[in-house]
Coordinates of C-alpha atoms in Angstrom, one line a residue:
Chain A
M1093 CA 0.0 0.0 0.0
A1094 CA 1.3 3.4 -0.9
I1095 CA 2.0 6.0 1.7
T1096 CA 1.8 9.7 1.3
I1097 CA 4.3 11.9 3.1
G1098 CA 3.5 15.6 3.4
I1099 CA 6.3 18.2 3.4
L1100 CA 5.6 21.6 4.9
A1101 CA 6.5 23.6 1.9
Y1102 CA 6.6 27.3 2.6
Q1103 CA 10.3 27.8 2.5
G1104 CA 13.7 26.0 2.9
G1105 CA 15.1 22.6 2.1
I1106 CA 12.0 21.1 0.6
S1107 CA 13.2 19.4 -2.6
E1108 CA 16.2 18.0 -0.6
H1109 CA 13.8 16.2 1.7
E1110 CA 11.7 15.1 -1.2
Y1111 CA 14.8 13.6 -2.8
L1112 CA 15.8 11.7 0.3
V1113 CA 12.2 10.5 1.1
K1114 CA 12.0 9.0 -2.4
K1115 CA 15.5 7.4 -2.1
A1116 CA 14.6 6.0 1.4
C1117 CA 11.3 4.6 0.2
S1118 CA 12.9 2.9 -2.8
E1119 CA 15.5 1.3 -0.6
L1120 CA 12.8 0.1 1.8
G1121 CA 10.7 -1.2 -1.1
I1122 CA 7.8 1.0 0.0
E1123 CA 5.6 2.8 -2.5
C1124 CA 5.3 6.4 -1.6
R1125 CA 4.2 9.8 -2.7
T1126 CA 5.2 13.2 -1.4
R1127 CA 2.9 16.2 -1.2
W1128 CA 3.7 19.8 -0.6
V1129 CA 1.7 21.2 2.3
T1130 CA 0.9 24.9 2.3
K1131 CA -2.9 24.9 3.0
K1132 CA -5.2 23.1 5.4
E1133 CA -6.7 20.9 2.8
H1134 CA -3.3 19.5 1.8
L1135 CA -3.2 17.8 5.3
E1136 CA -6.1 15.5 4.3
G1137 CA -5.0 12.0 3.8
I1138 CA -1.3 12.3 4.5
D1139 CA 0.3 9.5 6.6
A1140 CA 3.1 11.7 8.0
I1141 CA 4.5 15.2 7.9
I1142 CA 8.1 16.4 7.4
L1143 CA 9.0 19.9 8.7
P1144 CA 12.1 20.9 6.8
G1145 CA 14.9 23.3 7.6
G1146 CA 14.5 27.0 6.8
E1147 CA 14.0 30.1 8.8
S1148 CA 11.6 29.1 11.7
T1149 CA 10.3 32.7 12.0
T1150 CA 9.3 32.8 8.3
I1151 CA 7.8 29.3 8.3
A1152 CA 5.8 29.8 11.5
K1153 CA 4.5 33.1 10.2
L1154 CA 3.2 31.7 6.9
A1155 CA 1.9 28.5 8.5
S1156 CA -0.1 30.4 11.0
R1157 CA -1.4 32.8 8.3
F1158 CA -2.9 29.9 6.4
G1159 CA -4.2 28.2 9.5
V1160 CA -2.0 25.2 8.9
L1161 CA -0.2 25.5 12.3
E1162 CA -3.4 25.0 14.3
E1163 CA -4.6 22.1 12.1
L1164 CA -1.2 20.5 12.2
R1165 CA -1.0 20.8 16.0
D1166 CA -4.3 19.0 16.3
R1167 CA -3.3 16.2 13.9
I1168 CA 0.1 15.6 15.5
A1169 CA -1.5 15.5 18.9
K1170 CA -3.9 12.9 17.5
G1171 CA -1.0 10.7 16.3
L1172 CA 0.1 12.0 12.9
P1173 CA 3.8 11.1 12.7
A1174 CA 6.1 14.1 12.3
F1175 CA 9.8 14.5 11.5
G1176 CA 11.4 18.0 12.0
T1177 CA 14.9 18.9 11.0
C1178 CA 16.5 22.1 12.3
A1179 CA 13.8 24.8 11.9
G1180 CA 11.3 21.9 11.8
A1181 CA 12.5 20.8 15.2
I1182 CA 12.2 24.3 16.4
L1183 CA 8.5 24.4 15.3
M1184 CA 7.8 21.2 17.2
A1185 CA 9.4 22.2 20.5
K1186 CA 7.4 23.3 23.5
E1187 CA 9.8 26.2 24.4
V1188 CA 12.0 28.1 22.0
V1189 CA 14.4 30.9 22.8
D1190 CA 17.1 32.6 20.8
R1191 CA 20.6 32.3 22.3
K1192 CA 21.7 35.9 21.8
T1193 CA 18.7 38.1 21.5
K1194 CA 16.7 36.0 24.0
K1195 CA 13.7 36.4 21.8
V1196 CA 11.0 33.8 22.3
L1197 CA 9.4 32.4 19.2
E1198 CA 5.7 33.0 19.6
N1199 CA 3.7 30.5 17.7
P1200 CA 5.6 27.2 17.4
L1201 CA 3.5 24.0 17.2
G1202 CA 4.6 23.1 20.8
V1203 CA 3.8 19.4 20.3
M1204 CA 7.0 17.9 21.6
D1205 CA 8.1 18.2 25.2
I1206 CA 11.6 19.6 24.5
S1207 CA 13.2 23.1 25.0
I1208 CA 15.2 24.5 22.1
V1209 CA 17.8 27.3 22.0
R1210 CA 18.0 28.8 18.5
N1211 CA 21.4 29.6 16.9
Y1212 CA 23.0 27.6 19.8
Y1213 CA 26.4 27.3 18.2
G1214 CA 26.5 30.9 16.9
R1215 CA 26.3 32.2 13.4
Q1216 CA 27.0 30.7 10.0
R1217 CA 30.8 30.8 10.6
Q1218 CA 30.3 28.4 13.5
S1219 CA 28.3 26.0 11.3
F1220 CA 30.0 22.6 10.9
E1221 CA 29.9 19.0 9.9
I1222 CA 30.9 16.0 12.0
H1223 CA 30.5 12.3 12.2
L1224 CA 28.0 11.4 14.8
E1225 CA 27.2 8.2 16.7
I1226 CA 23.5 7.4 16.5
P1227 CA 23.1 3.8 17.9
A1228 CA 19.4 3.6 17.0
I1229 CA 20.2 3.6 13.2
G1230 CA 23.3 1.4 13.3
P1231 CA 26.9 1.4 14.3
K1232 CA 28.2 3.4 11.3
P1233 CA 28.6 7.1 12.2
F1234 CA 26.3 9.5 10.5
R1235 CA 27.7 12.6 8.7
A1236 CA 25.7 15.4 10.3
I1237 CA 25.7 18.9 8.9
F1238 CA 24.8 21.6 11.4
I1239 CA 23.9 25.0 9.8
R1240 CA 23.2 27.8 12.3
A1241 CA 21.8 24.9 14.2
P1242 CA 19.7 25.0 17.4
A1243 CA 20.2 22.6 20.3
I1244 CA 17.8 20.6 22.4
T1245 CA 18.6 21.7 25.9
R1246 CA 15.9 20.0 27.8
V1247 CA 14.0 16.8 27.2
G1248 CA 10.8 16.1 29.1
E1249 CA 9.5 12.8 30.4
G1250 CA 8.7 10.3 27.6
V1251 CA 11.2 11.9 25.3
E1252 CA 14.0 9.5 24.2
T1253 CA 17.4 10.9 23.4
L1254 CA 18.8 9.2 20.4
A1255 CA 22.1 11.2 20.0
R1256 CA 24.1 13.8 21.8
L1257 CA 27.0 16.0 20.8
D1258 CA 29.1 17.6 23.5
G1259 CA 26.4 17.2 26.1
V1260 CA 23.4 18.6 24.2
V1261 CA 20.8 16.5 22.5
V1262 CA 20.8 16.5 18.7
V1263 CA 18.3 13.7 17.9
A1264 CA 15.2 13.1 20.0
R1265 CA 12.1 11.0 19.7
Q1266 CA 8.8 11.2 21.5
G1267 CA 6.1 8.7 20.4
R1268 CA 5.7 9.3 16.7
M1269 CA 7.7 12.5 16.6
L1270 CA 11.3 12.7 15.6
A1271 CA 13.5 15.8 15.7
T1272 CA 17.1 16.4 14.6
T1273 CA 18.9 19.7 15.0
F1274 CA 21.1 19.0 11.9
H1275 CA 20.3 18.3 8.2
P1276 CA 20.2 14.6 7.1
E1277 CA 18.6 15.9 3.9
L1278 CA 22.0 17.3 2.8
T1279 CA 23.6 13.8 2.7
E1280 CA 23.0 10.6 0.7
D1281 CA 22.6 8.7 4.0
T1282 CA 18.9 7.7 4.2
R1283 CA 19.1 5.9 7.6
I1284 CA 17.3 8.6 9.6
H1285 CA 14.6 8.9 6.9
R1286 CA 14.3 5.1 6.8
F1287 CA 14.0 5.0 10.6
F1288 CA 11.1 7.4 10.4
I1289 CA 9.4 6.0 7.3
E1290 CA 9.6 2.4 8.5
R1291 CA 7.5 3.3 11.5
V1292 CA 5.0 5.3 9.4
A1293 CA 4.6 2.3 7.0
K1294 CA 3.8 0.0 10.0
L1295 CA 0.9 2.3 11.0
V1296 CA -0.7 2.3 7.6
Chain B
M556 CA 1.5 26.1 -11.8
F557 CA 5.0 25.0 -12.5
K558 CA 8.2 26.8 -13.1
L559 CA 8.8 27.9 -16.7
W560 CA 11.6 25.3 -16.9
R561 CA 11.7 22.0 -15.1
T562 CA 15.0 21.0 -13.4
H563 CA 16.5 17.8 -12.3
L564 CA 17.6 18.8 -8.9
I565 CA 15.3 16.3 -7.3
D566 CA 16.8 13.4 -9.2
V567 CA 20.3 14.2 -8.4
G568 CA 20.5 15.4 -4.8
F569 CA 22.6 17.9 -2.9
E570 CA 25.4 15.4 -2.0
T571 CA 26.3 14.9 -5.7
I572 CA 26.8 18.7 -6.1
A573 CA 28.9 19.0 -2.9
D574 CA 31.0 16.0 -3.9
F575 CA 31.6 17.4 -7.3
F576 CA 33.8 20.3 -5.9
Y577 CA 35.9 17.8 -3.8
K578 CA 36.5 15.7 -6.9
L579 CA 37.6 18.8 -8.8
A580 CA 39.9 19.8 -6.0
E581 CA 41.3 16.2 -5.8
V582 CA 42.7 16.6 -9.4
A583 CA 44.3 19.9 -8.4
D584 CA 45.7 18.3 -5.2
R585 CA 47.4 15.5 -7.3
L586 CA 49.1 18.0 -9.5
R587 CA 50.1 20.2 -6.6
E588 CA 52.0 17.4 -4.8
D589 CA 54.8 17.9 -7.3
G590 CA 55.7 21.2 -5.8
E591 CA 54.1 24.1 -7.5
E592 CA 52.3 25.6 -4.5
L593 CA 50.7 28.6 -6.0
L594 CA 49.0 26.9 -9.0
F595 CA 45.6 25.2 -8.9
S596 CA 44.4 26.8 -5.7
Y597 CA 40.8 27.1 -6.6
G598 CA 39.0 24.5 -4.6
P599 CA 38.0 23.3 -1.1
E600 CA 40.4 21.8 1.5
R601 CA 40.3 18.0 1.5
L602 CA 38.5 16.4 4.4
P603 CA 39.4 13.3 6.5
E604 CA 37.5 10.1 6.0
R605 CA 35.9 10.5 9.4
I606 CA 35.4 14.0 10.9
E607 CA 36.0 13.7 14.7
V608 CA 36.1 17.4 15.6
P609 CA 33.6 19.9 14.2
K610 CA 34.8 21.1 10.8
R611 CA 33.7 24.5 9.8
G612 CA 33.5 26.2 6.4
T613 CA 33.3 23.0 4.4
V614 CA 31.6 22.8 1.0
R615 CA 28.5 21.2 2.5
V616 CA 28.3 23.8 5.2
K617 CA 28.7 26.7 2.7
L618 CA 26.5 25.4 -0.1
G619 CA 24.0 24.2 2.5
F620 CA 23.4 27.6 4.0
P621 CA 21.6 29.1 1.0
V622 CA 19.5 25.9 0.7
F623 CA 17.6 27.1 3.8
Q624 CA 17.0 30.5 2.3
K625 CA 15.1 29.0 -0.7
G626 CA 11.6 30.2 -1.2
G627 CA 12.4 33.3 1.0
V628 CA 13.1 37.0 0.7
C629 CA 16.4 38.7 1.7
M630 CA 15.7 42.4 2.4
D631 CA 18.1 45.3 2.2
V632 CA 18.1 47.3 5.5
T633 CA 20.1 50.3 6.6
N634 CA 19.5 50.2 10.4
A635 CA 18.3 48.0 13.3
E636 CA 14.8 49.3 13.1
Q637 CA 14.3 48.3 9.5
A638 CA 15.9 44.9 10.3
G639 CA 13.2 44.5 12.9
I640 CA 10.5 45.3 10.4
A641 CA 12.0 42.8 7.9
E642 CA 12.2 40.0 10.5
D643 CA 8.6 40.6 11.6
A644 CA 7.4 40.5 8.0
G645 CA 9.0 37.1 7.6
A646 CA 12.2 37.8 5.7
V647 CA 14.7 34.9 5.7
S648 CA 17.7 37.2 6.0
V649 CA 18.7 40.9 5.9
M650 CA 21.4 42.6 3.9
V651 CA 23.0 45.6 5.8
L652 CA 23.9 48.7 3.8
D653 CA 24.8 52.2 4.6
K654 CA 22.7 53.4 1.7
L655 CA 20.0 51.6 -0.3
P656 CA 21.1 51.0 -3.9
Y657 CA 18.7 53.8 -5.0
D658 CA 20.6 56.3 -2.8
V659 CA 24.0 54.9 -3.9
R660 CA 22.9 55.7 -7.4
K661 CA 21.8 59.3 -6.4
A662 CA 24.9 60.0 -4.2
G663 CA 27.6 58.9 -6.7
G664 CA 31.2 58.8 -5.5
V665 CA 32.8 55.7 -4.2
A666 CA 30.5 53.2 -2.6
R667 CA 32.2 50.9 0.0
M668 CA 31.3 48.3 2.6
A669 CA 28.9 49.4 5.4
S670 CA 30.1 50.7 8.7
V671 CA 31.2 48.0 11.1
K672 CA 29.1 49.5 13.9
K673 CA 26.0 49.5 11.8
I674 CA 26.4 45.8 10.9
Q675 CA 27.0 44.9 14.5
E676 CA 23.9 46.9 15.6
V677 CA 21.8 44.9 13.2
M678 CA 23.4 41.6 14.3
E679 CA 22.6 42.4 17.9
V680 CA 18.9 42.5 17.4
T681 CA 18.1 40.0 14.7
T682 CA 17.7 36.3 15.0
I683 CA 17.7 35.7 11.2
P684 CA 20.9 35.6 9.1
V685 CA 22.7 38.9 8.4
M686 CA 24.5 39.5 5.1
A687 CA 26.7 42.5 4.0
K688 CA 28.3 43.6 0.8
V689 CA 31.9 44.0 -0.2
R690 CA 33.4 45.6 -3.2
I691 CA 34.3 43.3 -6.1
G692 CA 37.9 41.9 -5.6
H693 CA 38.3 43.6 -2.1
Y694 CA 39.8 40.6 -0.2
M695 CA 40.3 42.7 2.9
E696 CA 36.7 44.0 3.2
A697 CA 35.7 40.4 3.1
V698 CA 38.2 39.4 5.8
V699 CA 36.7 42.2 8.0
L700 CA 33.2 41.0 7.4
Q701 CA 34.2 37.4 8.2
E702 CA 35.7 38.6 11.4
I703 CA 32.5 40.5 12.4
G704 CA 30.7 37.2 11.8
V705 CA 28.2 38.0 9.1
D706 CA 26.4 34.9 7.8
M707 CA 27.0 35.6 4.1
I708 CA 29.1 38.0 2.1
D709 CA 27.8 39.6 -1.1
E710 CA 30.6 40.5 -3.5
S711 CA 28.5 43.2 -5.1
E712 CA 28.5 45.3 -8.2
V713 CA 26.4 47.9 -6.3
L714 CA 29.6 49.0 -4.6
T715 CA 32.5 50.5 -6.6
P716 CA 34.8 47.6 -7.7
A717 CA 38.2 47.5 -5.9
D718 CA 39.7 45.2 -8.5
E719 CA 38.5 45.8 -12.1
E720 CA 39.8 42.5 -13.5
R721 CA 39.5 39.9 -10.7
H722 CA 37.1 38.6 -8.1
I723 CA 37.9 37.3 -4.7
N724 CA 39.1 33.7 -4.4
K725 CA 36.2 32.7 -2.2
W726 CA 37.5 29.3 -1.4
L727 CA 39.8 31.0 1.1
F728 CA 36.9 31.9 3.4
E729 CA 34.8 30.0 5.9
V730 CA 31.8 32.3 5.3
P731 CA 29.8 31.6 2.1
F732 CA 29.6 34.2 -0.7
V733 CA 26.8 35.3 -3.0
N734 CA 27.7 36.9 -6.3
G735 CA 25.8 38.6 -9.1
A736 CA 25.5 37.3 -12.6
R737 CA 24.0 38.4 -15.9
N738 CA 24.5 35.2 -17.8
L739 CA 25.6 31.6 -17.5
G740 CA 29.3 32.5 -18.1
E741 CA 29.4 35.0 -15.2
A742 CA 27.5 32.6 -12.9
L743 CA 29.8 29.6 -13.6
R744 CA 33.0 31.7 -13.2
R745 CA 31.8 32.9 -9.8
I746 CA 30.9 29.3 -8.8
Y747 CA 34.3 28.2 -9.9
E748 CA 35.8 31.0 -7.8
G749 CA 33.9 29.5 -4.8
A750 CA 30.6 31.4 -4.7
A751 CA 28.0 29.3 -2.7
M752 CA 25.0 31.2 -4.2
I753 CA 24.3 33.2 -7.3
R754 CA 21.8 36.1 -7.8
T755 CA 20.9 37.8 -11.0
K756 CA 22.3 41.3 -11.1
G757 CA 19.3 43.1 -12.6
E758 CA 19.8 46.8 -12.4
A759 CA 19.9 47.7 -8.7
G760 CA 18.1 50.7 -7.3
T761 CA 15.9 51.3 -10.3
G762 CA 12.7 49.6 -9.1
N763 CA 12.5 48.2 -12.6
V764 CA 12.5 44.5 -12.9
A765 CA 13.2 44.3 -16.6
E766 CA 17.0 43.7 -16.3
A767 CA 16.5 40.9 -13.7
V768 CA 14.0 39.2 -16.1
K769 CA 16.5 39.6 -18.9
H770 CA 19.3 38.0 -16.8
M771 CA 17.2 35.2 -15.4
R772 CA 15.9 34.3 -18.9
S773 CA 19.5 34.5 -20.3
I774 CA 20.8 32.0 -17.7
A775 CA 17.8 29.6 -18.3
K776 CA 18.2 29.8 -22.0
D777 CA 21.9 28.9 -21.9
V778 CA 21.3 26.1 -19.3
L779 CA 18.7 24.6 -21.6
A780 CA 21.0 24.9 -24.5
V781 CA 24.0 23.1 -22.9
S782 CA 21.7 20.4 -21.6
R783 CA 20.9 19.5 -25.2
M784 CA 24.5 19.7 -26.6
P785 CA 26.8 16.9 -27.6
P786 CA 30.1 16.8 -25.5
E787 CA 32.1 18.5 -28.2
D788 CA 29.9 21.6 -28.1
R789 CA 30.0 21.6 -24.2
M790 CA 33.8 21.7 -24.5
K791 CA 33.5 24.6 -26.8
V792 CA 31.1 26.4 -24.4
A793 CA 33.4 25.7 -21.5
R794 CA 36.3 27.2 -23.4
E795 CA 34.3 30.3 -24.3
L796 CA 33.0 30.8 -20.8
G797 CA 36.4 30.1 -19.2
V798 CA 35.3 27.4 -16.8
P799 CA 36.1 23.6 -16.6
V800 CA 34.0 21.5 -18.9
Q801 CA 33.0 19.3 -15.9
L802 CA 31.1 22.3 -14.5
V803 CA 29.3 22.7 -17.8
D804 CA 28.5 19.0 -17.7
L805 CA 27.1 19.3 -14.2
V806 CA 24.8 22.1 -15.3
A807 CA 23.6 20.0 -18.2
R808 CA 22.8 17.1 -15.9
L809 CA 21.0 19.3 -13.4
K810 CA 19.3 21.5 -16.0
R811 CA 20.0 24.4 -13.6
L812 CA 22.8 26.1 -11.8
P813 CA 24.4 23.8 -9.3
V814 CA 24.0 26.4 -6.4
V815 CA 21.0 28.2 -5.1
N816 CA 20.0 31.0 -7.5
F817 CA 18.1 34.1 -6.3
A818 CA 16.7 37.0 -8.3
A819 CA 17.8 40.5 -7.5
G820 CA 17.8 44.0 -9.0
G821 CA 14.7 46.1 -9.4
I822 CA 12.1 43.9 -7.6
A823 CA 9.5 46.3 -6.2
T824 CA 6.1 44.5 -5.9
P825 CA 4.8 41.0 -4.8
A826 CA 4.0 40.3 -8.5
D827 CA 7.6 41.1 -9.4
A828 CA 8.8 38.6 -6.9
A829 CA 6.4 35.9 -8.1
L830 CA 7.4 36.6 -11.7
M831 CA 11.1 35.9 -10.8
M832 CA 10.2 32.7 -9.0
W833 CA 8.2 31.5 -12.1
L834 CA 11.2 32.2 -14.2
G835 CA 13.3 29.9 -12.1
A836 CA 14.6 31.9 -9.2
D837 CA 14.9 30.0 -5.8
G838 CA 14.1 33.2 -3.9
V839 CA 14.5 36.9 -4.1
F840 CA 16.6 39.8 -2.8
V841 CA 14.7 43.1 -2.4
G842 CA 16.8 46.1 -2.2
S843 CA 15.3 49.6 -2.5
G844 CA 11.9 48.2 -3.3
I845 CA 10.7 47.9 0.3
F846 CA 12.2 50.8 2.2
K847 CA 12.0 53.3 -0.7
S848 CA 8.2 52.6 -0.9
Q849 CA 5.6 54.5 1.2
D850 CA 4.3 51.2 2.7
P851 CA 7.3 49.2 3.8
M852 CA 5.7 47.1 6.4
N853 CA 2.8 45.8 4.3
R854 CA 5.0 45.5 1.2
A855 CA 7.6 43.4 3.0
E856 CA 5.0 41.0 4.2
A857 CA 3.3 40.9 0.8
I858 CA 6.5 40.1 -1.0
V859 CA 7.3 37.3 1.5
L860 CA 3.9 35.8 0.8
A861 CA 4.1 36.0 -3.0
T862 CA 7.6 34.6 -3.0
S863 CA 6.7 31.6 -1.0
M864 CA 3.5 30.8 -2.8
W865 CA 4.2 32.2 -6.2
Y866 CA 2.5 29.2 -7.9
D867 CA -0.8 29.9 -6.3
P868 CA -2.7 32.7 -8.1
E869 CA -5.1 33.2 -5.2
T870 CA -2.2 33.9 -2.8
V871 CA -0.4 36.2 -5.3
L872 CA -3.6 38.2 -5.7
E873 CA -3.9 38.4 -1.9
A874 CA -0.3 39.6 -1.7
Q875 CA -0.7 42.1 -4.5
S876 CA -3.9 43.5 -2.8
M877 CA -1.8 44.3 0.3
I878 CA 0.1 47.0 -1.5
S879 CA -1.1 50.0 -3.5
E880 CA 0.7 51.0 -6.7
E881 CA 0.8 54.7 -5.8
K882 CA 3.0 53.8 -2.9
S883 CA 5.5 51.8 -5.0
M884 CA 8.9 53.4 -5.5
M885 CA 9.0 55.6 -8.5
G886 CA 11.4 53.6 -10.6
I887 CA 13.8 54.5 -13.3
D888 CA 13.6 53.7 -17.0
I889 CA 16.9 51.9 -17.6
R890 CA 17.1 53.2 -21.2
K891 CA 17.4 56.7 -19.8
L892 CA 20.5 55.7 -17.8
K893 CA 23.9 56.6 -19.3
P894 CA 26.2 53.6 -20.0
E895 CA 28.5 54.7 -17.2
E896 CA 25.5 54.7 -14.7
L897 CA 24.8 51.0 -15.2
L898 CA 25.9 48.9 -12.3
Q899 CA 25.4 45.5 -13.9
V900 CA 28.4 45.8 -16.2
R901 CA 30.8 45.7 -13.2
G902 CA 32.6 42.4 -12.6
V903 CA 32.2 40.0 -15.6

């Protein structure tokens, strides 16, 4: 049976996720479609949602303008699987604050019991890549690309930490929600996408 | 609604593109081992098989940054207050200037990088990326901007060129660069020099989108042409453009530029922005168009909306209704400009 994966498509690394979703599905032998989500009606009939990287302020503003934010909050709370990378993780977090300006992001989805600090490592010059140990997806280290990345500084009860880097959480899971603070969509490594999609396929 | 030209980005993936530059550099590295240190220095530093300590300024990190600007609007601002308006309107980044391009044009004289203090003031208050411009070929202005810590450097024809024949070797920097281009040749030369992002030049500070359209169309036309050429002709094109044939081959495979490509120069309304997106832009820079209009707040928000959802006529209409044409910046007829007043001819 084919699954449909929605990608919140206002801004950011949308086609990069689409590419990796398709690659992961073909490796898993799962038939899948992707759908760009920008309006409420696009949420009908999707089996999972991916929240891509971009500027969280821009995405939150547009998603709230079209009423997608509220609708998505409901659906995720009711069990729609969600996978957020970087800005996507920021949208999912319960509390979000900027490291330097201490500005609080007003209308994130707030569905995942984690606290996030935006621009945790600093500005673009402090962006980096590194091989990361993520036991849940296998022993081979994952090449993680952190771009103006946030950090998960607190995980609530029921949130499982899947990877850490220098003491802060970089991959976390709570129920059907998965968040990474780096960008797996900038690599050819489909393991994190497969990890997510495998579980989505089991639900369908 | 689809873009005017379909591309193959989605079949190829980001990794192929990032890897391409390492492969090019590997050839140069082989040749360099024999001693000649100064030759073949265009390219990234080689990475270890396994990265144990965080590695900054790599190709993936530099080409990755503009990926997360796609579908967004970068706005020119001249102070912290305007930067706040831009962020609230939903801009994905701001470009700090001392004078908007329109005023640069009016003021004349030598246009240089913005004051350090001004850039820092904006960086203090904004959470979105901050960019700033350097003069073409001015290595030291770029060093200064990298030290301040801006997120991206624009080697821009809007400022007076410091080197009339060369551009900065952008591979030497940890911070990514964006460069202007009028055609495929300019774009590929800048990419080979290490630019992580390209924007059309247009004719800045005119409020007239005609030149940006011309440049975007020119790039698209040439990309389409090389993607249909036999290898012998691609070799000929590479020679004429002054870039490695492998880079031309990559463009032919992707059917687009291998880096993120924004539109800039003369965008003044939401419909202008949507037009540029339809023509193949990944996002837009708006210079004088917002803060030289009478309704900057509404206009900024409307342009963000139209850029993100350019393919949806209903949303573009909604965006276009948020502004009123009498409040648009006046605009300049480009045919009335003297040849020496054109900014786009700087840095080829």
